[in-house]
mmCIF file of C-alpha atoms and ligand atoms in Angstrom:
data_model
loop_
_atom_site.group_PDB
_atom_site.id
_atom_site.type_symbol
_atom_site.label_atom_id
_atom_site.label_comp_id
_atom_site.label_asym_id
_atom_site.label_seq_id
_atom_site.Cartn_x
_atom_site.Cartn_y
_atom_site.Cartn_z
ATOM 1 C CA MET A 19 21.420 -1.679 -9.548
ATOM 2 C CA ASN A 20 18.080 -0.281 -9.644
ATOM 3 C CA THR A 21 17.277 1.475 -6.582
ATOM 4 C CA LYS A 22 14.039 2.832 -7.474
ATOM 5 C CA PRO A 23 11.626 2.155 -5.632
ATOM 6 C CA VAL A 24 9.297 -0.345 -6.331
ATOM 7 C CA ARG A 25 5.601 0.744 -7.278
ATOM 8 C CA HIS A 26 2.743 -1.380 -6.650
ATOM 9 C CA PHE A 27 -1.460 -0.234 -7.548
ATOM 10 C CA LEU A 28 -3.034 -1.104 -4.437
ATOM 11 C CA THR A 29 -5.970 1.700 -5.102
ATOM 12 C CA LEU A 30 -6.699 4.142 -7.908
ATOM 13 C CA SER A 31 -4.738 7.350 -5.604
ATOM 14 C CA ASP A 32 -1.303 4.755 -5.624
ATOM 15 C CA PHE A 33 -0.869 6.939 -9.736
ATOM 16 C CA THR A 34 -0.984 10.729 -9.143
ATOM 17 C CA PRO A 35 -3.531 12.257 -12.107
ATOM 18 C CA VAL A 36 -0.828 12.955 -14.525
ATOM 19 C CA GLU A 37 0.522 9.266 -13.833
ATOM 20 C CA LEU A 38 -3.089 8.140 -14.461
ATOM 21 C CA HIS A 39 -3.963 10.474 -17.756
ATOM 22 C CA ALA A 40 -0.966 8.750 -19.103
ATOM 23 C CA LEU A 41 -1.859 5.444 -18.461
ATOM 24 C CA ILE A 42 -4.923 5.445 -20.346
ATOM 25 C CA GLY A 43 -3.754 7.720 -23.125
ATOM 26 C CA ARG A 44 -1.212 4.573 -23.769
ATOM 27 C CA ALA A 45 -4.287 2.446 -23.358
ATOM 28 C CA ILE A 46 -5.752 3.814 -26.329
ATOM 29 C CA GLN A 47 -2.488 3.549 -28.156
ATOM 30 C CA LEU A 48 -2.227 -0.194 -26.810
ATOM 31 C CA LYS A 49 -5.868 -1.068 -27.687
ATOM 32 C CA ALA A 50 -5.081 0.901 -31.761
ATOM 33 C CA MET A 51 -2.072 -0.952 -32.410
ATOM 34 C CA TRP A 52 -3.434 -3.936 -31.495
ATOM 35 C CA LYS A 53 -5.717 -3.869 -33.863
ATOM 36 C CA ARG A 54 -3.913 -2.499 -36.489
ATOM 37 C CA GLY A 55 -2.544 -5.880 -35.667
ATOM 38 C CA GLU A 56 0.810 -4.481 -34.517
ATOM 39 C CA THR A 57 2.954 -7.745 -32.727
ATOM 40 C CA TYR A 58 4.418 -5.335 -29.860
ATOM 41 C CA GLU A 59 6.438 -7.533 -26.871
ATOM 42 C CA PRO A 60 7.669 -5.312 -23.991
ATOM 43 C CA LEU A 61 7.663 -8.015 -21.495
ATOM 44 C CA HIS A 62 9.171 -10.997 -23.664
ATOM 45 C CA LEU A 63 10.642 -13.416 -20.236
ATOM 46 C CA ARG A 64 8.038 -11.626 -17.648
ATOM 47 C CA THR A 65 5.302 -13.163 -16.253
ATOM 48 C CA LEU A 66 2.248 -12.840 -14.067
ATOM 49 C CA ALA A 67 1.439 -14.234 -11.286
ATOM 50 C CA MET A 68 -2.659 -14.445 -10.861
ATOM 51 C CA ILE A 69 -3.646 -14.932 -6.904
ATOM 52 C CA PHE A 70 -7.774 -14.966 -7.229
ATOM 53 C CA GLU A 71 -9.486 -15.888 -3.718
ATOM 54 C CA LYS A 72 -12.210 -14.903 -5.647
ATOM 55 C CA SER A 73 -14.037 -15.996 -8.529
ATOM 56 C CA SER A 74 -13.338 -14.129 -12.331
ATOM 57 C CA THR A 75 -14.313 -13.660 -15.731
ATOM 58 C CA ARG A 76 -13.147 -10.408 -17.194
ATOM 59 C CA THR A 77 -10.353 -9.802 -14.333
ATOM 60 C CA ARG A 78 -8.681 -13.329 -15.273
ATOM 61 C CA VAL A 79 -9.202 -13.417 -18.872
ATOM 62 C CA SER A 80 -8.021 -9.995 -19.761
ATOM 63 C CA PHE A 81 -4.794 -9.713 -17.602
ATOM 64 C CA GLU A 82 -3.658 -13.659 -19.235
ATOM 65 C CA ALA A 83 -4.755 -12.395 -22.868
ATOM 66 C CA GLY A 84 -2.659 -9.263 -21.787
ATOM 67 C CA MET A 85 0.447 -11.002 -20.405
ATOM 68 C CA THR A 86 0.032 -13.068 -24.262
ATOM 69 C CA GLN A 87 0.039 -9.892 -26.395
ATOM 70 C CA LEU A 88 2.520 -8.096 -24.739
ATOM 71 C CA GLY A 89 5.037 -11.566 -25.445
ATOM 72 C CA GLY A 90 4.732 -12.445 -21.613
ATOM 73 C CA HIS A 91 3.530 -15.375 -19.333
ATOM 74 C CA SER A 92 1.114 -15.874 -16.800
ATOM 75 C CA MET A 93 -0.197 -18.348 -13.890
ATOM 76 C CA PHE A 94 -3.101 -19.051 -12.377
ATOM 77 C CA LEU A 95 -2.610 -19.615 -8.724
ATOM 78 C CA SER A 96 -5.823 -20.410 -6.894
ATOM 79 C CA PRO A 97 -6.050 -20.935 -2.623
ATOM 80 C CA ASN A 98 -7.019 -24.392 -3.957
ATOM 81 C CA ASP A 99 -4.097 -25.883 -5.399
ATOM 82 C CA THR A 100 -0.870 -23.517 -3.345
ATOM 83 C CA GLN A 101 0.008 -23.274 -0.030
ATOM 84 C CA LEU A 102 -1.855 -20.118 0.332
ATOM 85 C CA GLY A 103 -4.990 -22.073 0.756
ATOM 86 C CA ARG A 104 -2.933 -23.871 3.510
ATOM 87 C CA GLY A 105 -2.153 -20.611 5.456
ATOM 88 C CA GLU A 106 1.628 -19.901 4.419
ATOM 89 C CA PRO A 107 1.779 -16.457 5.545
ATOM 90 C CA ILE A 108 0.345 -13.991 2.922
ATOM 91 C CA GLU A 109 4.420 -12.051 3.861
ATOM 92 C CA ASP A 110 6.496 -15.558 3.148
ATOM 93 C CA SER A 111 4.189 -16.384 0.215
ATOM 94 C CA ALA A 112 4.851 -12.459 -1.055
ATOM 95 C CA ARG A 113 8.522 -13.621 -0.158
ATOM 96 C CA VAL A 114 9.218 -16.342 -2.969
ATOM 97 C CA ILE A 115 6.343 -15.953 -5.264
ATOM 98 C CA SER A 116 8.430 -12.162 -6.016
ATOM 99 C CA ARG A 117 11.063 -13.602 -6.671
ATOM 100 C CA MET A 118 9.689 -15.881 -9.368
ATOM 101 C CA VAL A 119 7.277 -13.202 -11.011
ATOM 102 C CA ASP A 120 7.624 -9.890 -12.436
ATOM 103 C CA VAL A 121 4.289 -8.381 -11.553
ATOM 104 C CA VAL A 122 1.397 -10.018 -9.480
ATOM 105 C CA MET A 123 -2.261 -9.885 -9.274
ATOM 106 C CA ILE A 124 -4.026 -10.649 -6.032
ATOM 107 C CA ARG A 125 -7.963 -10.791 -5.899
ATOM 108 C CA THR A 126 -9.247 -11.410 -2.536
ATOM 109 C CA PHE A 127 -11.661 -10.108 0.194
ATOM 110 C CA GLU A 128 -9.362 -7.583 2.515
ATOM 111 C CA GLN A 129 -7.628 -4.779 1.439
ATOM 112 C CA GLU A 130 -4.961 -5.383 4.241
ATOM 113 C CA LYS A 131 -4.300 -8.406 2.205
ATOM 114 C CA VAL A 132 -2.740 -6.849 -1.239
ATOM 115 C CA GLU A 133 -1.245 -4.612 1.085
ATOM 116 C CA LEU A 134 0.552 -6.998 3.007
ATOM 117 C CA PHE A 135 1.687 -8.875 0.233
ATOM 118 C CA ALA A 136 3.042 -5.394 -1.599
ATOM 119 C CA ALA A 137 5.096 -4.776 1.594
ATOM 120 C CA HIS A 138 6.663 -8.181 1.726
ATOM 121 C CA SER A 139 7.283 -8.024 -2.113
ATOM 122 C CA ARG A 140 10.028 -6.674 -4.391
ATOM 123 C CA VAL A 141 7.942 -6.593 -7.579
ATOM 124 C CA PRO A 142 4.629 -4.882 -7.870
ATOM 125 C CA VAL A 143 1.407 -5.587 -7.096
ATOM 126 C CA ILE A 144 -1.978 -4.866 -8.774
ATOM 127 C CA ASN A 145 -4.924 -4.727 -6.593
ATOM 128 C CA ALA A 146 -7.440 -7.505 -9.371
ATOM 129 C CA LEU A 147 -10.492 -6.631 -6.421
ATOM 130 C CA THR A 148 -11.100 -6.450 -2.835
ATOM 131 C CA ASP A 149 -13.720 -5.506 -1.090
ATOM 132 C CA LYS A 150 -12.911 -2.107 -0.635
ATOM 133 C CA TYR A 151 -11.361 -1.136 -3.716
ATOM 134 C CA HIS A 152 -11.151 -2.687 -7.319
ATOM 135 C CA PRO A 153 -8.797 -0.102 -9.134
ATOM 136 C CA CYS A 154 -8.371 -2.023 -12.526
ATOM 137 C CA GLN A 155 -11.767 -1.864 -13.529
ATOM 138 C CA LEU A 156 -11.404 2.415 -13.224
ATOM 139 C CA LEU A 157 -9.024 2.498 -15.450
ATOM 140 C CA ALA A 158 -10.889 0.899 -18.063
ATOM 141 C CA ASP A 159 -14.047 2.712 -16.809
ATOM 142 C CA MET A 160 -12.294 5.913 -17.335
ATOM 143 C CA MET A 161 -10.095 4.995 -20.320
ATOM 144 C CA THR A 162 -14.128 4.662 -21.368
ATOM 145 C CA TRP A 163 -16.093 7.628 -21.045
ATOM 146 C CA MET A 164 -13.020 9.617 -22.308
ATOM 147 C CA GLU A 165 -12.951 7.883 -25.594
ATOM 148 C CA GLN A 166 -17.347 8.037 -25.734
ATOM 149 C CA ARG A 167 -16.967 12.157 -24.542
ATOM 150 C CA GLY A 168 -13.668 13.054 -23.728
ATOM 151 C CA LEU A 169 -11.916 14.997 -20.666
ATOM 152 C CA PRO A 170 -14.032 14.249 -17.475
ATOM 153 C CA ASN A 171 -13.696 17.531 -15.785
ATOM 154 C CA GLY A 172 -16.342 19.117 -14.392
ATOM 155 C CA LYS A 173 -18.574 16.729 -15.625
ATOM 156 C CA THR A 174 -21.026 15.038 -13.471
ATOM 157 C CA VAL A 175 -21.592 10.708 -12.707
ATOM 158 C CA ALA A 176 -24.408 9.526 -10.990
ATOM 159 C CA TRP A 177 -23.230 6.406 -9.320
ATOM 160 C CA ILE A 178 -27.292 3.994 -7.856
ATOM 161 C CA GLY A 179 -27.125 1.372 -5.855
ATOM 162 C CA ASP A 180 -24.347 0.094 -3.199
ATOM 163 C CA GLY A 181 -21.222 2.008 -1.684
ATOM 164 C CA ASN A 182 -19.396 -0.928 -2.338
ATOM 165 C CA ASN A 183 -15.376 -1.515 -3.936
ATOM 166 C CA MET A 184 -16.602 0.191 -7.299
ATOM 167 C CA CYS A 185 -18.337 2.901 -5.673
ATOM 168 C CA HIS A 186 -15.140 3.767 -3.688
ATOM 169 C CA SER A 187 -13.216 3.214 -6.226
ATOM 170 C CA TRP A 188 -15.319 5.956 -8.876
ATOM 171 C CA MET A 189 -15.365 8.270 -5.304
ATOM 172 C CA GLU A 190 -11.925 7.643 -5.676
ATOM 173 C CA ALA A 191 -11.509 8.544 -9.467
ATOM 174 C CA ALA A 192 -13.830 11.960 -9.047
ATOM 175 C CA LYS A 193 -11.176 13.040 -6.762
ATOM 176 C CA LEU A 194 -8.589 12.071 -9.213
ATOM 177 C CA PHE A 195 -9.421 13.455 -12.371
ATOM 178 C CA GLY A 196 -11.189 15.859 -11.029
ATOM 179 C CA PHE A 197 -15.258 15.189 -12.304
ATOM 180 C CA HIS A 198 -18.103 15.035 -9.691
ATOM 181 C CA LEU A 199 -20.024 12.296 -8.258
ATOM 182 C CA ASN A 200 -23.610 12.161 -7.245
ATOM 183 C CA VAL A 201 -23.833 8.776 -5.364
ATOM 184 C CA ALA A 202 -27.396 7.838 -4.120
ATOM 185 C CA CYS A 203 -27.186 4.634 -1.966
ATOM 186 C CA PRO A 204 -29.995 3.148 0.256
ATOM 187 C CA GLU A 205 -29.866 3.986 4.449
ATOM 188 C CA GLY A 206 -27.646 1.362 5.576
ATOM 189 C CA TYR A 207 -25.202 0.502 2.117
ATOM 190 C CA ASP A 208 -23.165 4.158 2.314
ATOM 191 C CA PRO A 209 -19.975 4.174 1.006
ATOM 192 C CA ASP A 210 -16.977 3.820 4.112
ATOM 193 C CA ALA A 211 -15.971 7.235 6.704
ATOM 194 C CA ASP A 212 -12.764 6.906 5.707
ATOM 195 C CA VAL A 213 -13.529 6.789 1.957
ATOM 196 C CA VAL A 214 -16.338 9.380 2.547
ATOM 197 C CA ALA A 215 -13.811 12.053 3.971
ATOM 198 C CA ALA A 216 -11.111 11.209 1.589
ATOM 199 C CA THR A 217 -13.130 12.700 -1.518
ATOM 200 C CA ALA A 218 -14.785 15.282 0.445
ATOM 201 C CA GLY A 219 -15.610 18.223 -2.505
ATOM 202 C CA SER A 220 -15.739 15.583 -4.926
ATOM 203 C CA VAL A 221 -19.217 13.771 -3.637
ATOM 204 C CA THR A 222 -22.412 14.596 -3.320
ATOM 205 C CA PHE A 223 -24.743 12.055 -1.113
ATOM 206 C CA PHE A 224 -28.143 11.568 -1.965
ATOM 207 C CA ARG A 225 -31.360 8.499 -1.204
ATOM 208 C CA GLU A 226 -33.457 9.388 -3.922
ATOM 209 C CA PRO A 227 -32.205 8.225 -7.315
ATOM 210 C CA ASN A 228 -33.590 10.388 -9.236
ATOM 211 C CA GLU A 229 -32.092 13.125 -7.661
ATOM 212 C CA ALA A 230 -28.787 11.895 -8.142
ATOM 213 C CA VAL A 231 -29.427 11.270 -11.571
ATOM 214 C CA LYS A 232 -29.869 14.901 -12.828
ATOM 215 C CA GLY A 233 -27.188 16.537 -14.876
ATOM 216 C CA ALA A 234 -25.102 13.396 -14.939
ATOM 217 C CA GLU A 235 -23.368 12.841 -18.643
ATOM 218 C CA VAL A 236 -22.618 8.685 -16.887
ATOM 219 C CA VAL A 237 -24.897 6.742 -15.308
ATOM 220 C CA VAL A 238 -23.392 3.714 -13.204
ATOM 221 C CA THR A 239 -24.268 1.097 -10.729
ATOM 222 C CA ASP A 240 -22.935 -2.432 -9.841
ATOM 223 C CA THR A 241 -24.620 -5.832 -8.739
ATOM 224 C CA TRP A 242 -26.666 -5.429 -4.970
ATOM 225 C CA ALA A 243 -24.619 -8.989 -3.698
ATOM 226 C CA SER A 244 -21.424 -8.530 -3.645
ATOM 227 C CA MET A 245 -18.629 -11.360 -3.802
ATOM 228 C CA GLY A 246 -18.887 -12.707 -0.236
ATOM 229 C CA GLN A 247 -22.544 -11.247 0.463
ATOM 230 C CA GLU A 248 -24.579 -14.411 -1.499
ATOM 231 C CA ALA A 249 -25.866 -15.086 1.848
ATOM 232 C CA GLU A 250 -27.682 -11.605 2.066
ATOM 233 C CA LYS A 251 -29.069 -11.316 -1.399
ATOM 234 C CA LYS A 252 -33.129 -11.498 -0.295
ATOM 235 C CA ILE A 253 -31.768 -8.844 2.595
ATOM 236 C CA ARG A 254 -30.452 -6.787 -0.279
ATOM 237 C CA GLU A 255 -32.776 -6.859 -3.214
ATOM 238 C CA ALA A 256 -35.783 -5.772 -1.075
ATOM 239 C CA ALA A 257 -33.167 -3.158 0.890
ATOM 240 C CA PHE A 258 -32.420 -1.946 -3.103
ATOM 241 C CA ALA A 259 -35.833 -1.470 -4.029
ATOM 242 C CA GLY A 260 -36.753 1.882 -6.090
ATOM 243 C CA TYR A 261 -32.867 1.879 -7.000
ATOM 244 C CA GLN A 262 -33.118 -0.356 -9.704
ATOM 245 C CA VAL A 263 -31.439 2.102 -13.325
ATOM 246 C CA THR A 264 -35.224 2.066 -15.506
ATOM 247 C CA THR A 265 -34.656 3.892 -18.800
ATOM 248 C CA GLU A 266 -37.072 6.446 -16.995
ATOM 249 C CA MET A 267 -34.535 7.250 -14.294
ATOM 250 C CA MET A 268 -32.251 7.927 -17.796
ATOM 251 C CA GLN A 269 -33.573 10.404 -19.105
ATOM 252 C CA LEU A 270 -33.478 12.698 -15.735
ATOM 253 C CA ALA A 271 -29.322 12.792 -17.448
ATOM 254 C CA THR A 272 -28.438 14.809 -19.775
ATOM 255 C CA PRO A 273 -29.074 13.642 -23.540
ATOM 256 C CA ASP A 274 -26.745 12.439 -24.751
ATOM 257 C CA ALA A 275 -26.228 10.142 -20.849
ATOM 258 C CA ILE A 276 -23.987 6.869 -21.007
ATOM 259 C CA PHE A 277 -25.411 3.463 -18.914
ATOM 260 C CA MET A 278 -21.346 1.960 -17.102
ATOM 261 C CA HIS A 279 -21.461 -1.446 -15.323
ATOM 262 C CA CYS A 280 -18.657 -3.438 -14.603
ATOM 263 C CA LEU A 281 -20.358 -6.675 -14.974
ATOM 264 C CA PRO A 282 -21.780 -9.465 -14.089
ATOM 265 C CA ALA A 283 -24.911 -7.852 -14.466
ATOM 266 C CA TYR A 284 -28.493 -9.065 -13.257
ATOM 267 C CA ARG A 285 -31.614 -7.776 -15.376
ATOM 268 C CA GLY A 286 -34.094 -6.941 -13.417
ATOM 269 C CA LEU A 287 -32.310 -6.035 -10.224
ATOM 270 C CA GLU A 288 -29.578 -3.072 -10.458
ATOM 271 C CA VAL A 289 -30.279 -2.452 -14.008
ATOM 272 C CA ALA A 290 -32.940 -3.210 -15.949
ATOM 273 C CA ALA A 291 -32.806 -4.880 -19.208
ATOM 274 C CA ASP A 292 -33.719 -2.478 -22.172
ATOM 275 C CA VAL A 293 -30.996 -0.066 -19.965
ATOM 276 C CA MET A 294 -28.815 -2.616 -20.173
ATOM 277 C CA ASP A 295 -28.920 -3.819 -23.651
ATOM 278 C CA GLY A 296 -29.617 -0.226 -25.460
ATOM 279 C CA ALA A 297 -28.323 2.459 -27.475
ATOM 280 C CA GLN A 298 -26.705 4.389 -24.260
ATOM 281 C CA SER A 299 -25.063 1.640 -22.302
ATOM 282 C CA VAL A 300 -21.438 0.994 -23.401
ATOM 283 C CA VAL A 301 -20.855 -1.606 -21.084
ATOM 284 C CA TRP A 302 -19.365 -4.075 -24.297
ATOM 285 C CA ASP A 303 -16.402 -1.258 -25.245
ATOM 286 C CA GLU A 304 -16.320 -1.058 -20.968
ATOM 287 C CA ALA A 305 -15.560 -4.694 -20.821
ATOM 288 C CA GLU A 306 -12.999 -4.745 -23.746
ATOM 289 C CA ASN A 307 -11.275 -1.835 -22.430
ATOM 290 C CA ARG A 308 -10.264 -4.170 -19.158
ATOM 291 C CA LEU A 309 -8.234 -5.361 -21.381
ATOM 292 C CA HIS A 310 -5.982 -2.577 -22.949
ATOM 293 C CA ALA A 311 -6.226 -1.062 -19.640
ATOM 294 C CA GLN A 312 -3.927 -3.500 -17.796
ATOM 295 C CA LYS A 313 -1.789 -3.943 -20.314
ATOM 296 C CA ALA A 314 -0.906 0.208 -20.067
ATOM 297 C CA LEU A 315 -1.163 -0.800 -16.452
ATOM 298 C CA LEU A 316 1.191 -4.483 -16.748
ATOM 299 C CA GLU A 317 3.732 -2.196 -19.629
ATOM 300 C CA VAL A 318 4.234 0.631 -16.532
ATOM 301 C CA LEU A 319 4.334 -1.572 -14.030
ATOM 302 C CA VAL A 320 6.821 -3.600 -15.223
ATOM 303 C CA CYS A 321 8.990 -1.380 -17.099
ATOM 304 C CA GLY A 322 8.793 1.813 -16.148
ATOM 305 C CA PHE A 323 6.179 5.009 -16.871
ATOM 306 C CA PRO A 324 8.269 6.555 -19.964
ATOM 307 C CA ALA A 325 9.723 9.777 -19.325
ATOM 308 C CA GLY A 326 8.088 12.636 -18.679
ATOM 309 C CA THR A 327 4.735 11.246 -17.899
ATOM 310 C CA SER A 328 5.205 10.362 -14.354
ATOM 311 C CA ASP A 329 5.727 12.915 -11.704
ATOM 312 C CA ALA A 330 6.975 10.000 -9.652
ATOM 313 C CA ALA A 331 9.698 8.645 -11.777
HETATM 314 N N1 CP B 8 -15.528 -6.712 -13.877
HETATM 315 C C1 CP B 8 -14.704 -7.262 -13.148
HETATM 316 O O1 CP B 8 -14.169 -7.718 -12.422
HETATM 317 O O2 CP B 8 -15.283 -9.044 -14.171
HETATM 318 P P1 CP B 8 -15.021 -10.395 -13.111
HETATM 319 O O3 CP B 8 -15.393 -10.637 -12.240
HETATM 320 O O4 CP B 8 -15.764 -11.165 -13.713
HETATM 321 O O5 CP B 8 -13.328 -10.684 -13.397
HETATM 322 N N1 NVA B 9 -18.985 -5.228 -5.986
HETATM 323 C C1 NVA B 9 -18.690 -6.381 -7.170
HETATM 324 C C2 NVA B 9 -17.726 -5.892 -8.091
HETATM 325 C C3 NVA B 9 -17.448 -7.863 -9.077
HETATM 326 C C4 NVA B 9 -16.603 -6.882 -10.877
HETATM 327 C C5 NVA B 9 -17.747 -7.610 -6.210
HETATM 328 O O1 NVA B 9 -17.535 -6.859 -5.365
HETATM 329 O O2 NVA B 9 -18.480 -8.583 -6.421
#
């Protein structure tokens, strides 16, 4: 009987730096194999349950296509069509679903909900975005940055905009991958205090975005109104005036700086159209890499890290 504890991926810090580097290396390999047309189906007869309590384009398409490419199957579960939307306790749902599938992915509001599901699951659980974190996006983002510019150690990234779930995951990435993050948020939209405390030493805070981008090799932003904040859109647009990533702002970063955005992007709000669609933007590779990074994630969670790549194996 397999007595190894089940590994979950609820936040980037669930993996060690060694594991994260191994995972990204594996994602780069899987991408090359897929592009060469190689068939590789380690998840034959395996099932991924995908629970979505918020909208998605990239996350759903990449997990579903990824499972197909790995030889497995994926199952889309929305609260509208399952008992999850009718008040069945999350613990009971976890107990039942995890007796039938091999891995579960959840997109929801509260981080506590994915933690509760994981605590009652027999199989690995993946956080596919909560209000607190978006760790799957950071796997793709780190992969994209490393493909473009090599190892991140000692370099600087500028986060411009909301202190939201993506900002929190970039803060964790800074600590785990050994780069420095400059965060520029308007007053009242700062990241959560617990994430600030946990990443102290890796992150510097600014109010002035032009100060934060100086010397950055990566400039990254996200929507000013995340899912669930639709009613605050107008107030937020006023609060974030001056935080748009513009060509002039990009010129203050390093000459070969890249622009990243998890998407969906709103041109004319958090990013100017000429930056989004310009030569420094790597957003389409970043979106594609969701597929390759999550294939590597699914493989390690279901099959385990290859020997020697995990200090927690
Ligand atoms: N970046 C991201 O998670 O996109 P979706 O909301 O479309 O899944
Ligand atoms: N911060 C955004 C990310 C979308 C992928 C949101 O939570 O809506």
